[in-house]
Coordinates of N, CA, C and O in Angstrom, one line a residue:
X1 N 15.6 -9.4 -2.6 CA 15.1 -10.6 -3.7 C 14.7 -11.5 -2.9 O 15.3 -11.9 -1.9
X2 N 13.6 -12.5 -3.4 CA 12.9 -13.5 -2.5 C 12.9 -14.5 -3.5 O 12.6 -14.6 -4.6
X3 N 13.5 -15.7 -3.2 CA 13.4 -16.8 -3.9 C 12.5 -17.9 -3.2 O 12.9 -18.0 -1.8
X4 N 11.6 -18.8 -3.9 CA 10.8 -19.8 -3.1 C 11.3 -21.0 -3.7 O 11.5 -21.3 -4.8
X5 N 11.4 -21.8 -3.0 CA 11.7 -23.4 -3.2 C 11.2 -24.3 -2.1 O 11.2 -24.2 -1.1
X6 N 10.0 -24.9 -2.6 CA 9.0 -25.8 -2.1 C 8.5 -24.9 -0.8 O 7.6 -24.1 -0.9
X7 N 8.9 -25.3 0.3 CA 8.5 -24.7 1.7 C 9.4 -23.6 2.0 O 9.2 -23.2 3.3
X8 N 10.3 -23.0 1.5 CA 11.2 -22.3 1.8 C 11.4 -20.8 1.1 O 11.5 -21.0 -0.1
X9 N 11.3 -19.8 1.9 CA 11.5 -18.4 1.4 C 13.2 -18.1 1.7 O 13.4 -18.2 2.9
X10 N 13.5 -17.6 0.6 CA 15.2 -17.2 0.8 C 15.3 -15.9 0.5 O 14.8 -15.4 -0.6
X11 N 15.7 -15.1 1.4 CA 15.9 -13.6 1.3 C 17.2 -13.1 1.0 O 18.3 -13.5 1.9
X12 N 17.6 -12.4 -0.1 CA 18.8 -11.8 -0.4 C 18.9 -10.2 -0.5 O 17.9 -9.5 -0.7
X13 N 19.9 -9.6 0.0 CA 20.3 -8.4 -0.2 C 21.0 -8.4 -1.3 O 22.3 -9.0 -1.5
X14 N 20.6 -7.9 -2.4 CA 21.2 -8.1 -3.7 C 22.8 -7.2 -3.8 O 23.6 -7.8 -4.6
X15 N 22.9 -6.6 -2.8 CA 24.1 -5.6 -2.7 C 25.1 -6.3 -2.0 O 26.5 -6.1 -2.3
X16 N 25.0 -7.3 -1.2 CA 25.7 -8.0 -0.4 C 26.4 -9.2 -0.7 O 27.2 -10.0 0.1
X17 N 26.1 -9.9 -1.8 CA 26.6 -10.9 -2.3 C 25.6 -12.2 -2.7 O 24.5 -11.9 -3.1
X18 N 26.0 -13.5 -3.0 CA 25.6 -14.6 -3.2 C 24.7 -15.5 -2.6 O 24.1 -16.6 -2.7
X19 N 24.9 -15.3 -1.0 CA 24.4 -16.2 -0.1 C 22.9 -15.5 0.6 O 23.2 -14.1 0.7
X20 N 21.8 -16.1 0.9 CA 20.8 -15.3 1.4 C 21.1 -14.8 2.6 O 22.1 -15.4 3.5
X21 N 20.6 -13.8 3.0 CA 20.9 -13.0 4.3 C 19.7 -13.7 5.4 O 20.1 -13.5 6.5
X22 N 18.8 -14.4 4.8 CA 17.7 -14.8 5.8 C 17.1 -16.2 5.2 O 16.5 -15.8 4.0
X23 N 16.5 -17.1 5.9 CA 15.8 -18.3 5.3 C 14.6 -18.5 6.4 O 14.8 -18.5 7.7
X24 N 13.6 -18.6 5.6 CA 12.0 -18.7 6.6 C 11.5 -20.0 6.1 O 11.5 -20.3 4.5
X25 N 10.9 -20.9 6.9 CA 10.3 -22.2 6.2 C 8.9 -22.0 6.5 O 8.5 -21.7 7.9
X26 N 8.1 -22.3 5.8 CA 6.3 -22.2 6.1 C 6.1 -23.6 6.0 O 6.8 -24.5 5.6
X27 N 4.8 -24.0 6.5 CA 4.4 -25.4 6.7 C 4.1 -26.3 5.5 O 4.0 -27.5 5.8
X28 N 4.0 -25.9 4.4 CA 3.9 -26.6 3.3 C 4.3 -25.9 1.7 O 4.8 -24.7 2.0
X29 N 4.0 -26.6 0.7 CA 4.5 -25.9 -0.5 C 3.7 -24.3 -0.7 O 2.4 -24.2 -0.4
X30 N 4.6 -23.6 -1.2 CA 4.1 -22.2 -1.5 C 3.5 -22.2 -2.8 O 3.8 -22.5 -3.8
X31 N 2.0 -21.4 -2.7 CA 1.2 -21.5 -3.9 C 1.4 -19.9 -4.6 O 1.3 -19.7 -5.7
X32 N 1.4 -18.9 -3.6 CA 1.7 -17.6 -4.3 C 2.3 -16.6 -3.0 O 2.5 -17.0 -1.9
X33 N 3.1 -15.3 -3.6 CA 3.3 -14.4 -2.9 C 3.0 -13.1 -3.5 O 2.4 -13.0 -4.7
X34 N 2.7 -12.3 -2.6 CA 2.1 -10.9 -2.9 C 2.8 -9.9 -2.0 O 2.7 -10.1 -0.7
X35 N 3.5 -8.9 -2.5 CA 4.0 -8.0 -1.8 C 3.1 -6.8 -1.6 O 2.3 -6.3 -2.5
X36 N 2.8 -6.2 -0.4 CA 2.0 -4.9 -0.2 C 2.5 -3.9 -0.8 O 3.7 -3.6 -1.1
X37 N 1.6 -2.8 -1.3 CA 2.0 -1.8 -1.9 C 2.9 -0.8 -1.2 O 3.8 -0.1 -1.9
X38 N 2.6 -0.7 0.1 CA 3.5 0.2 0.8 C 5.0 -0.5 1.1 O 5.8 0.1 1.7
X39 N 5.2 -1.7 0.4 CA 6.5 -2.4 0.6 C 6.9 -3.1 2.0 O 8.1 -3.4 2.1
X40 N 6.2 -3.0 3.1 CA 6.4 -3.4 4.3 C 6.3 -4.9 4.3 O 6.7 -5.5 5.1
X41 N 5.1 -5.6 3.5 CA 4.7 -7.0 3.9 C 4.6 -7.8 2.8 O 4.7 -7.3 1.8
X42 N 5.0 -9.1 3.1 CA 4.9 -10.1 2.0 C 3.9 -11.2 2.5 O 3.8 -11.6 3.5
X43 N 3.0 -11.5 1.5 CA 1.9 -12.3 1.9 C 2.2 -13.6 1.1 O 2.5 -13.7 -0.1
X44 N 2.2 -14.9 2.0 CA 2.6 -16.2 1.4 C 1.3 -16.9 1.5 O 0.9 -17.1 2.7
X45 N 0.9 -17.6 0.6 CA -0.2 -18.7 0.6 C 0.5 -20.0 0.7 O 1.3 -20.4 -0.4
X46 N 0.1 -21.0 1.4 CA 0.7 -22.2 1.5 C -0.4 -23.4 1.4 O -1.3 -23.2 1.8
X47 N 0.2 -24.4 0.7 CA -0.7 -25.7 0.9 C -1.3 -26.2 1.9 O -2.2 -27.3 2.1
X48 N -0.6 -25.9 2.9 CA -1.4 -26.4 4.3 C -2.6 -25.6 4.8 O -3.0 -25.7 6.0
X49 N -3.2 -24.8 4.1 CA -4.3 -24.1 4.2 C -4.1 -23.0 5.2 O -4.9 -22.5 6.2
X50 N -2.9 -22.1 5.1 CA -2.7 -21.1 5.9 C -2.0 -20.0 5.0 O -1.7 -20.2 3.8
X51 N -2.4 -18.9 5.4 CA -1.8 -17.6 4.8 C -0.9 -17.0 5.6 O -1.2 -16.7 6.8
X52 N 0.4 -16.8 5.3 CA 1.6 -16.0 6.5 C 1.8 -14.6 6.0 O 1.8 -14.3 4.7
X53 N 2.0 -13.7 6.8 CA 2.2 -12.5 6.8 C 3.6 -12.2 7.3 O 4.0 -12.4 8.5
X54 N 4.6 -11.7 6.3 CA 6.0 -11.3 6.8 C 6.3 -10.0 6.8 O 5.6 -9.3 5.8
X55 N 7.0 -9.5 7.4 CA 7.3 -8.1 7.6 C 8.8 -8.2 6.7 O 9.7 -8.8 7.1
X56 N 8.8 -7.4 5.7 CA 10.0 -7.4 4.8 C 11.3 -6.5 5.4 O 12.2 -6.5 4.9
X57 N 10.8 -5.8 6.4 CA 11.9 -4.7 7.1 C 12.8 -5.8 8.0 O 13.8 -5.3 8.1
X58 N 12.0 -6.7 8.6 CA 12.8 -7.8 9.5 C 13.2 -9.2 8.8 O 13.5 -10.0 9.6
X59 N 12.2 -9.4 7.7 CA 12.2 -10.9 7.0 C 11.6 -11.9 8.1 O 12.3 -12.7 8.3
X60 N 10.8 -11.4 8.8 CA 10.2 -12.4 9.9 C 8.7 -12.3 9.9 O 8.0 -11.4 9.4
X61 N 8.0 -13.5 10.1 CA 6.6 -13.6 10.2 C 5.9 -13.0 11.3 O 6.6 -13.1 12.5
X62 N 5.0 -12.2 10.9 CA 4.3 -11.4 11.9 C 3.1 -12.3 12.5 O 2.8 -12.5 13.5
X63 N 2.2 -13.0 11.5 CA 1.1 -13.7 11.8 C 0.6 -14.5 10.7 O 1.2 -14.5 9.5
X64 N 0.0 -15.6 11.0 CA -0.7 -16.5 9.9 C -2.3 -16.3 10.2 O -2.8 -16.2 11.1
X65 N -2.8 -16.6 9.1 CA -4.3 -16.7 8.8 C -4.8 -17.8 8.6 O -4.2 -18.6 7.4
X66 N -5.8 -18.4 9.0 CA -6.4 -19.7 8.6 C -7.7 -19.7 9.2 O -8.1 -19.0 10.2
X67 N -8.8 -20.5 8.9 CA -10.0 -20.4 9.2 C -10.9 -21.9 9.0 O -10.4 -22.6 8.2
X68 N -11.6 -22.2 9.9 CA -12.4 -23.5 9.6 C -13.2 -23.3 8.2 O -13.8 -22.4 8.0
X69 N -12.9 -24.4 7.2 CA -13.5 -24.4 6.1 C -12.6 -24.1 4.9 O -12.9 -24.4 3.9
X70 N -11.6 -23.2 5.1 CA -10.8 -22.6 4.4 C -9.7 -23.8 3.5 O -9.0 -24.5 4.6
X71 N -9.7 -24.2 2.4 CA -8.8 -25.2 2.0 C -8.1 -24.5 0.5 O -8.9 -24.1 -0.2
X72 N -6.8 -24.4 0.6 CA -6.3 -23.9 -0.8 C -6.6 -24.9 -1.9 O -6.7 -26.1 -1.9
X73 N -7.0 -24.5 -2.9 CA -7.6 -25.0 -4.1 C -6.7 -25.9 -5.0 O -7.0 -26.8 -5.3
X74 N -5.7 -25.1 -5.0 CA -4.3 -25.9 -6.0 C -3.1 -25.3 -5.9 O -2.9 -24.3 -4.8
X75 N -2.1 -25.9 -6.3 CA -1.1 -25.2 -6.3 C -0.7 -23.8 -6.8 O 0.5 -23.4 -6.8
X76 N -1.5 -23.3 -7.6 CA -1.4 -21.9 -8.0 C -2.6 -20.9 -7.3 O -2.6 -19.8 -8.0
X77 N -3.1 -21.4 -6.4 CA -3.9 -20.5 -5.9 C -3.2 -19.1 -5.1 O -2.1 -19.0 -4.7
X78 N -3.9 -18.1 -5.6 CA -3.3 -16.8 -5.3 C -4.0 -16.1 -4.2 O -5.2 -15.7 -4.3
X79 N -3.2 -15.7 -3.1 CA -3.8 -14.6 -2.1 C -3.2 -13.4 -2.4 O -2.1 -13.3 -3.0
X80 N -4.1 -12.2 -1.9 CA -3.7 -11.0 -2.6 C -3.9 -10.1 -1.4 O -4.9 -10.2 -0.4
X81 N -3.2 -8.8 -1.3 CA -3.6 -7.7 -0.4 C -4.3 -6.6 -1.0 O -4.5 -6.6 -2.3
X82 N -5.1 -5.9 -0.3 CA -6.2 -4.9 -0.8 C -5.3 -3.6 -1.3 O -4.2 -3.6 -0.8
X83 N -5.7 -2.8 -1.9 CA -4.9 -1.9 -2.3 C -4.4 -0.8 -1.3 O -3.3 -0.4 -1.5
X84 N -5.2 -0.9 -0.1 CA -4.5 -0.2 1.0 C -3.7 -0.8 1.9 O -3.2 -0.6 3.0
X85 N -3.5 -2.4 1.7 CA -2.6 -3.0 2.3 C -3.2 -3.2 3.7 O -2.5 -4.0 4.4
X86 N -4.4 -3.4 4.0 CA -5.0 -3.6 5.4 C -5.8 -4.9 5.1 O -6.1 -5.4 6.3
X87 N -6.2 -5.4 4.2 CA -6.7 -6.7 4.1 C -6.1 -7.6 3.4 O -5.5 -7.3 2.3
X88 N -6.3 -8.9 3.4 CA -5.9 -10.1 2.7 C -7.1 -11.0 2.3 O -7.9 -10.8 3.1
X89 N -7.0 -11.3 1.1 CA -8.2 -12.3 0.5 C -7.6 -13.3 -0.2 O -6.6 -13.4 -0.7
X90 N -8.3 -14.6 0.0 CA -8.1 -15.8 -1.0 C -9.1 -16.5 -1.1 O -10.1 -16.4 -0.4
X91 N -9.1 -17.3 -2.1 CA -10.3 -18.4 -2.4 C -10.0 -19.5 -1.9 O -9.0 -20.0 -1.6
X92 N -11.2 -20.5 -1.7 CA -11.1 -21.6 -1.1 C -11.4 -22.6 -2.3 O -12.3 -22.4 -3.1
X93 N -11.4 -23.9 -1.9 CA -11.7 -25.0 -3.0 C -13.0 -25.2 -2.7 O -13.9 -25.9 -3.8
X94 N -14.2 -24.9 -1.8 CA -15.5 -24.7 -1.9 C -16.1 -23.8 -2.6 O -17.4 -23.4 -2.6
X95 N -15.3 -22.6 -3.2 CA -15.9 -21.6 -3.8 C -16.2 -20.3 -2.9 O -16.5 -19.4 -3.2
X96 N -15.8 -20.7 -1.6 CA -15.9 -19.3 -0.7 C -14.7 -18.5 -0.8 O -13.5 -19.0 -1.1
X97 N -14.8 -17.0 -0.7 CA -13.6 -16.1 -0.6 C -13.7 -15.5 1.0 O -14.7 -15.3 1.4
X98 N -12.5 -15.8 1.3 CA -12.3 -15.4 2.5 C -11.3 -14.0 2.9 O -10.4 -13.6 1.9
X99 N -11.6 -13.2 3.7 CA -10.9 -12.0 4.0 C -10.7 -11.7 5.2 O -11.4 -11.8 6.3
X100 N -9.5 -11.2 5.5 CA -9.1 -10.9 6.9 C -8.4 -9.5 7.0 O -7.8 -9.0 6.0
X101 N -8.4 -8.8 8.2 CA -8.2 -7.5 8.4 C -6.5 -7.8 9.1 O -6.5 -8.3 10.0
X102 N -5.5 -7.3 8.4 CA -4.1 -7.4 9.0 C -3.9 -6.8 10.3 O -3.0 -7.2 11.0
X103 N -4.4 -5.6 10.5 CA -4.3 -4.8 11.7 C -5.2 -5.4 12.8 O -4.8 -5.2 14.0
X104 N -6.0 -6.5 12.6 CA -6.8 -6.9 13.7 C -6.3 -8.1 14.2 O -5.1 -8.4 13.8
X105 N -7.0 -9.0 14.7 CA -6.3 -10.2 15.2 C -6.3 -11.0 13.8 O -6.6 -10.6 12.8
X106 N -6.0 -12.4 14.2 CA -6.1 -13.4 12.9 C -7.5 -13.8 12.7 O -7.9 -14.8 11.8
X107 N -8.5 -13.3 13.4 CA -10.2 -13.8 13.3 C -10.5 -13.3 11.9 O -10.1 -12.3 11.3
X108 N -11.3 -14.3 11.4 CA -11.8 -13.7 10.0 C -12.8 -12.6 10.0 O -13.4 -12.5 10.8
X109 N -12.4 -11.8 9.0 CA -13.3 -10.5 9.0 C -14.5 -10.5 8.1 O -15.6 -10.3 8.6
X110 N -14.3 -11.6 7.2 CA -15.7 -11.6 6.3 C -15.5 -12.9 5.4 O -14.3 -13.0 4.8
X111 N -16.4 -13.7 5.0 CA -16.3 -14.5 3.9 C -17.3 -14.2 2.8 O -18.6 -13.7 3.2
X112 N -17.1 -14.6 1.7 CA -18.1 -14.4 0.4 C -18.4 -15.6 -0.3 O -17.6 -16.6 -0.5
X113 N -19.8 -15.9 -0.4 CA -20.3 -17.2 -0.6 C -21.3 -17.2 -1.6 O -22.1 -16.3 -1.7
X114 N -21.3 -18.6 -2.4 CA -22.7 -18.6 -3.1 C -22.7 -18.4 -4.6 O -23.5 -18.9 -5.3
X115 N -21.7 -17.6 -5.3 CA -21.5 -17.4 -6.5 C -20.7 -18.4 -7.3 O -20.8 -18.6 -8.4
X116 N -19.7 -18.8 -6.6 CA -18.9 -19.9 -7.1 C -19.2 -21.5 -6.9 O -19.6 -21.7 -5.9
X117 N -19.2 -22.3 -7.8 CA -19.5 -23.6 -7.7 C -18.4 -24.5 -7.8 O -18.4 -25.7 -7.6
X118 N -17.1 -23.9 -8.2 CA -16.1 -24.5 -8.1 C -14.7 -23.8 -7.3 O -15.1 -22.7 -6.9
X119 N -13.7 -24.4 -7.1 CA -12.6 -23.7 -6.2 C -12.2 -22.7 -6.7 O -12.0 -22.5 -8.1
X120 N -11.9 -21.5 -6.0 CA -11.6 -20.1 -6.4 C -9.8 -20.2 -6.5 O -9.4 -20.7 -5.6
X121 N -9.4 -19.9 -7.6 CA -8.0 -20.0 -7.6 C -7.2 -18.5 -7.7 O -6.3 -18.3 -7.4
X122 N -7.8 -17.4 -8.0 CA -7.5 -16.1 -8.3 C -8.5 -15.1 -7.7 O -9.7 -15.3 -7.8
X123 N -7.9 -14.0 -6.9 CA -8.4 -13.0 -6.4 C -7.8 -11.8 -6.5 O -6.6 -11.5 -6.6
X124 N -8.4 -10.7 -7.1 CA -8.0 -9.4 -7.4 C -8.8 -8.1 -6.8 O -10.0 -8.3 -7.0
X125 N -8.1 -7.4 -6.1 CA -8.9 -6.3 -5.7 C -9.3 -5.3 -6.8 O -8.2 -4.9 -7.6
X126 N -10.4 -4.5 -6.6 CA -10.5 -3.4 -7.3 C -9.7 -2.4 -7.1 O -9.3 -2.2 -5.8
X127 N -9.3 -1.5 -8.0 CA -8.2 -0.1 -7.5 C -8.9 0.5 -6.2 O -7.9 1.0 -5.5
X128 N -10.1 0.9 -6.3 CA -10.6 1.5 -5.2 C -10.7 0.7 -3.8 O -10.7 1.4 -2.8
X129 N -10.3 -0.4 -3.8 CA -10.6 -1.4 -2.5 C -11.8 -1.6 -2.2 O -11.8 -2.4 -1.0
X130 N -12.9 -1.4 -2.8 CA -14.2 -1.7 -2.4 C -15.1 -2.8 -2.8 O -16.1 -2.9 -2.7
X131 N -14.1 -3.6 -3.8 CA -14.8 -4.6 -4.6 C -13.7 -5.8 -4.9 O -12.5 -5.5 -4.9
X132 N -14.1 -7.0 -5.2 CA -13.2 -8.2 -5.5 C -13.5 -8.6 -7.0 O -14.9 -8.7 -7.2
X133 N -12.5 -9.2 -7.7 CA -12.8 -9.9 -9.1 C -12.3 -11.2 -8.6 O -11.1 -11.3 -8.3
X134 N -13.1 -12.5 -8.7 CA -12.5 -13.7 -8.4 C -12.8 -14.5 -9.5 O -13.7 -14.5 -10.4
X135 N -11.8 -15.7 -9.7 CA -12.2 -16.6 -10.8 C -11.8 -18.1 -10.0 O -11.0 -18.2 -9.3
X136 N -12.9 -18.9 -10.8 CA -12.8 -20.4 -10.2 C -12.2 -21.3 -11.3 O -11.8 -20.9 -12.3
X137 N -11.8 -22.6 -10.9 CA -11.3 -23.5 -11.8 C -12.1 -24.0 -13.1 O -11.7 -24.3 -14.0
X138 N -13.6 -23.5 -13.0 CA -14.3 -23.9 -13.9 C -14.4 -22.6 -15.2 O -15.2 -22.3 -15.8
X139 N -13.6 -21.6 -14.8 CA -13.6 -20.5 -15.6 C -14.6 -19.2 -15.4 O -14.8 -18.5 -16.4
X140 N -15.3 -19.5 -14.5 CA -16.1 -18.5 -14.0 C -15.6 -17.3 -13.3 O -14.8 -17.5 -12.4
X141 N -15.9 -15.8 -13.7 CA -15.5 -14.8 -13.0 C -16.7 -14.3 -12.4 O -17.7 -14.0 -12.9
X142 N -16.1 -13.8 -11.1 CA -17.4 -13.1 -10.3 C -16.7 -11.8 -9.9 O -15.7 -11.7 -9.6
X143 N -17.5 -10.6 -9.9 CA -17.2 -9.3 -9.5 C -18.1 -9.1 -8.5 O -19.3 -9.0 -8.3
X144 N -17.4 -8.8 -7.1 CA -18.1 -8.6 -5.9 C -17.9 -7.2 -5.7 O -16.8 -6.7 -5.6
X145 N -19.3 -6.3 -5.6 CA -19.0 -5.0 -5.2 C -19.5 -4.7 -4.0 O -20.1 -5.3 -3.2
X146 N -18.9 -3.4 -3.6 CA -19.4 -3.0 -2.3 C -19.3 -4.0 -1.2 O -20.1 -4.1 -0.3
X147 N -17.9 -4.5 -1.1 CA -17.7 -5.5 0.2 C -17.2 -4.6 1.3 O -16.5 -3.7 1.3

């Protein structure tokens, strides 16, 4: 079980009692969490314009992702894993969508631009993993195919 309070992630083993087994702090307020389908990783989006990748088997941070131009849009901006848990994506306040490969370095894999005129708050991968659906603050939805 994971509880988020401001900048803190608290990990519990629900079989062992009422005290957290591990506590991690990220640099700013947390806007979203996403668990990978394989159950190995937790993705944390934070207001300091970073995405953190935690290993749920060890409750430790593996790496973080950031790039020039990426700015978290709001307190509910959602970052997400691809269906195969190999990529992470998130939208930015300038309407750009950013994608990183978690198995590679923290270098940006790809950015998608031009379709959103407002900050992107939500990103969802298509089940096959070859497309994205994104939504911005102006309530515009974009389907990105063959990415």
